[in-house]
Amino acid sequence: LDAGDLITDFQVGIDHLVVDALLNSVGHGGADPVADGYLSVTAAAGRTYVQFDADGTAGSGAARLLVELVGVSGVTADELLWN
């Protein structure tokens, strides 16, 4: 897993983070990776952070930074993710 990527030109409504292969690689087959604890989206100081937890809420593994979106805030996972 390549983690901690920085994206400076992400455009909400145009760009999406495609995460289906990542979720499939860890066996996630559910409809909502956020509710299942595999992905989380938080915003702070004009940036949005997407974190990935390889075992979701079912395990003790910690979430890791997947991507930091510079200049993007106040958006939901549905607006960012394509899976």
PDB file of C-alpha atoms in Angstrom:
ATOM      1  CA  LEU A   1       0.000   0.000   0.000  1.00  0.00           C
ATOM      2  CA  ASP A   2       1.451   3.305  -1.083  1.00  0.00           C
ATOM      3  CA  ALA A   3       0.282   5.698   1.609  1.00  0.00           C
ATOM      4  CA  GLY A   4       0.469   9.368   2.277  1.00  0.00           C
ATOM      5  CA  ASP A   5       0.095  10.775  -1.228  1.00  0.00           C
ATOM      6  CA  LEU A   6      -0.340  14.536  -1.573  1.00  0.00           C
ATOM      7  CA  ILE A   7      -2.715  15.918  -4.228  1.00  0.00           C
ATOM      8  CA  THR A   8      -2.680  19.652  -4.858  1.00  0.00           C
ATOM      9  CA  ASP A   9      -5.018  19.916  -7.870  1.00  0.00           C
ATOM     10  CA  PHE A  10      -8.046  17.840  -6.816  1.00  0.00           C
ATOM     11  CA  GLN A  11     -11.318  19.334  -8.093  1.00  0.00           C
ATOM     12  CA  VAL A  12     -14.479  18.339  -6.214  1.00  0.00           C
ATOM     13  CA  GLY A  13     -17.189  17.242  -8.634  1.00  0.00           C
ATOM     14  CA  ILE A  14     -14.672  16.465 -11.371  1.00  0.00           C
ATOM     15  CA  ASP A  15     -12.028  14.261  -9.755  1.00  0.00           C
ATOM     16  CA  HIS A  16     -12.643  11.158  -7.643  1.00  0.00           C
ATOM     17  CA  LEU A  17     -10.456   8.807  -5.668  1.00  0.00           C
ATOM     18  CA  VAL A  18     -10.889   5.330  -7.158  1.00  0.00           C
ATOM     19  CA  VAL A  19     -10.581   2.861  -4.299  1.00  0.00           C
ATOM     20  CA  ASP A  20     -12.363  -0.291  -5.499  1.00  0.00           C
ATOM     21  CA  ALA A  21      -9.161  -2.270  -6.187  1.00  0.00           C
ATOM     22  CA  LEU A  22      -7.749  -1.271  -2.793  1.00  0.00           C
ATOM     23  CA  LEU A  23     -10.931  -2.357  -1.002  1.00  0.00           C
ATOM     24  CA  ASN A  24     -11.097  -5.604  -2.980  1.00  0.00           C
ATOM     25  CA  SER A  25      -7.473  -6.375  -2.071  1.00  0.00           C
ATOM     26  CA  VAL A  26      -8.374  -6.484   1.628  1.00  0.00           C
ATOM     27  CA  GLY A  27     -11.623  -8.418   1.115  1.00  0.00           C
ATOM     28  CA  HIS A  28     -14.109  -5.599   1.639  1.00  0.00           C
ATOM     29  CA  GLY A  29     -17.302  -6.555  -0.124  1.00  0.00           C
ATOM     30  CA  GLY A  30     -19.717  -4.200   1.571  1.00  0.00           C
ATOM     31  CA  ALA A  31     -21.550  -1.253   0.104  1.00  0.00           C
ATOM     32  CA  ASP A  32     -20.197   1.432   2.444  1.00  0.00           C
ATOM     33  CA  PRO A  33     -16.457   1.399   3.228  1.00  0.00           C
ATOM     34  CA  VAL A  34     -16.819   4.453   5.482  1.00  0.00           C
ATOM     35  CA  ALA A  35     -19.507   2.859   7.655  1.00  0.00           C
ATOM     36  CA  ASP A  36     -17.491  -0.371   7.716  1.00  0.00           C
ATOM     37  CA  GLY A  37     -14.442   1.491   9.025  1.00  0.00           C
ATOM     38  CA  TYR A  38     -12.165   0.951   6.018  1.00  0.00           C
ATOM     39  CA  LEU A  39     -12.091   4.617   4.967  1.00  0.00           C
ATOM     40  CA  SER A  40     -12.453   7.869   6.840  1.00  0.00           C
ATOM     41  CA  VAL A  41     -12.495  11.460   5.650  1.00  0.00           C
ATOM     42  CA  THR A  42     -11.572  14.409   7.873  1.00  0.00           C
ATOM     43  CA  ALA A  43     -10.839  18.042   7.128  1.00  0.00           C
ATOM     44  CA  ALA A  44      -8.629  20.602   8.844  1.00  0.00           C
ATOM     45  CA  ALA A  45      -6.981  23.870   7.847  1.00  0.00           C
ATOM     46  CA  GLY A  46      -8.107  23.800   4.211  1.00  0.00           C
ATOM     47  CA  ARG A  47      -7.063  20.209   3.653  1.00  0.00           C
ATOM     48  CA  THR A  48      -8.904  16.912   3.535  1.00  0.00           C
ATOM     49  CA  TYR A  49      -7.355  13.694   4.798  1.00  0.00           C
ATOM     50  CA  VAL A  50      -8.498  10.278   3.612  1.00  0.00           C
ATOM     51  CA  GLN A  51      -7.391   7.408   5.828  1.00  0.00           C
ATOM     52  CA  PHE A  52      -7.485   3.682   5.110  1.00  0.00           C
ATOM     53  CA  ASP A  53      -7.805   0.879   7.665  1.00  0.00           C
ATOM     54  CA  ALA A  54      -7.051  -2.513   6.099  1.00  0.00           C
ATOM     55  CA  ASP A  55      -9.197  -4.446   8.584  1.00  0.00           C
ATOM     56  CA  GLY A  56     -11.981  -1.916   9.090  1.00  0.00           C
ATOM     57  CA  THR A  57     -13.881  -2.042  12.344  1.00  0.00           C
ATOM     58  CA  ALA A  58     -13.383  -5.808  12.587  1.00  0.00           C
ATOM     59  CA  GLY A  59      -9.742  -5.715  13.626  1.00  0.00           C
ATOM     60  CA  SER A  60      -7.223  -3.907  15.754  1.00  0.00           C
ATOM     61  CA  GLY A  61      -5.157  -2.483  12.884  1.00  0.00           C
ATOM     62  CA  ALA A  62      -4.702   1.268  12.783  1.00  0.00           C
ATOM     63  CA  ALA A  63      -5.807   3.542   9.974  1.00  0.00           C
ATOM     64  CA  ARG A  64      -3.050   5.071   7.834  1.00  0.00           C
ATOM     65  CA  LEU A  65      -3.067   8.217   5.775  1.00  0.00           C
ATOM     66  CA  LEU A  66      -3.945   7.325   2.205  1.00  0.00           C
ATOM     67  CA  VAL A  67      -4.087  10.790   0.659  1.00  0.00           C
ATOM     68  CA  GLU A  68      -4.026  14.453   1.640  1.00  0.00           C
ATOM     69  CA  LEU A  69      -5.998  16.829  -0.576  1.00  0.00           C
ATOM     70  CA  VAL A  70      -4.634  20.369  -0.394  1.00  0.00           C
ATOM     71  CA  GLY A  71      -7.205  23.150  -0.795  1.00  0.00           C
ATOM     72  CA  VAL A  72     -10.161  20.819  -0.341  1.00  0.00           C
ATOM     73  CA  SER A  73     -12.401  21.024   2.718  1.00  0.00           C
ATOM     74  CA  GLY A  74     -16.026  20.655   3.709  1.00  0.00           C
ATOM     75  CA  VAL A  75     -16.700  17.663   1.459  1.00  0.00           C
ATOM     76  CA  THR A  76     -18.078  14.225   2.191  1.00  0.00           C
ATOM     77  CA  ALA A  77     -16.737  10.813   1.302  1.00  0.00           C
ATOM     78  CA  ASP A  78     -19.501  10.457  -1.292  1.00  0.00           C
ATOM     79  CA  GLU A  79     -18.158  13.522  -3.092  1.00  0.00           C
ATOM     80  CA  LEU A  80     -14.582  12.231  -3.089  1.00  0.00           C
ATOM     81  CA  LEU A  81     -14.712   8.482  -3.553  1.00  0.00           C
ATOM     82  CA  TRP A  82     -15.493   6.337  -6.541  1.00  0.00           C
ATOM     83  CA  ASN A  83     -15.754   2.665  -5.665  1.00  0.00           C
TER      84      ASN A  83
END
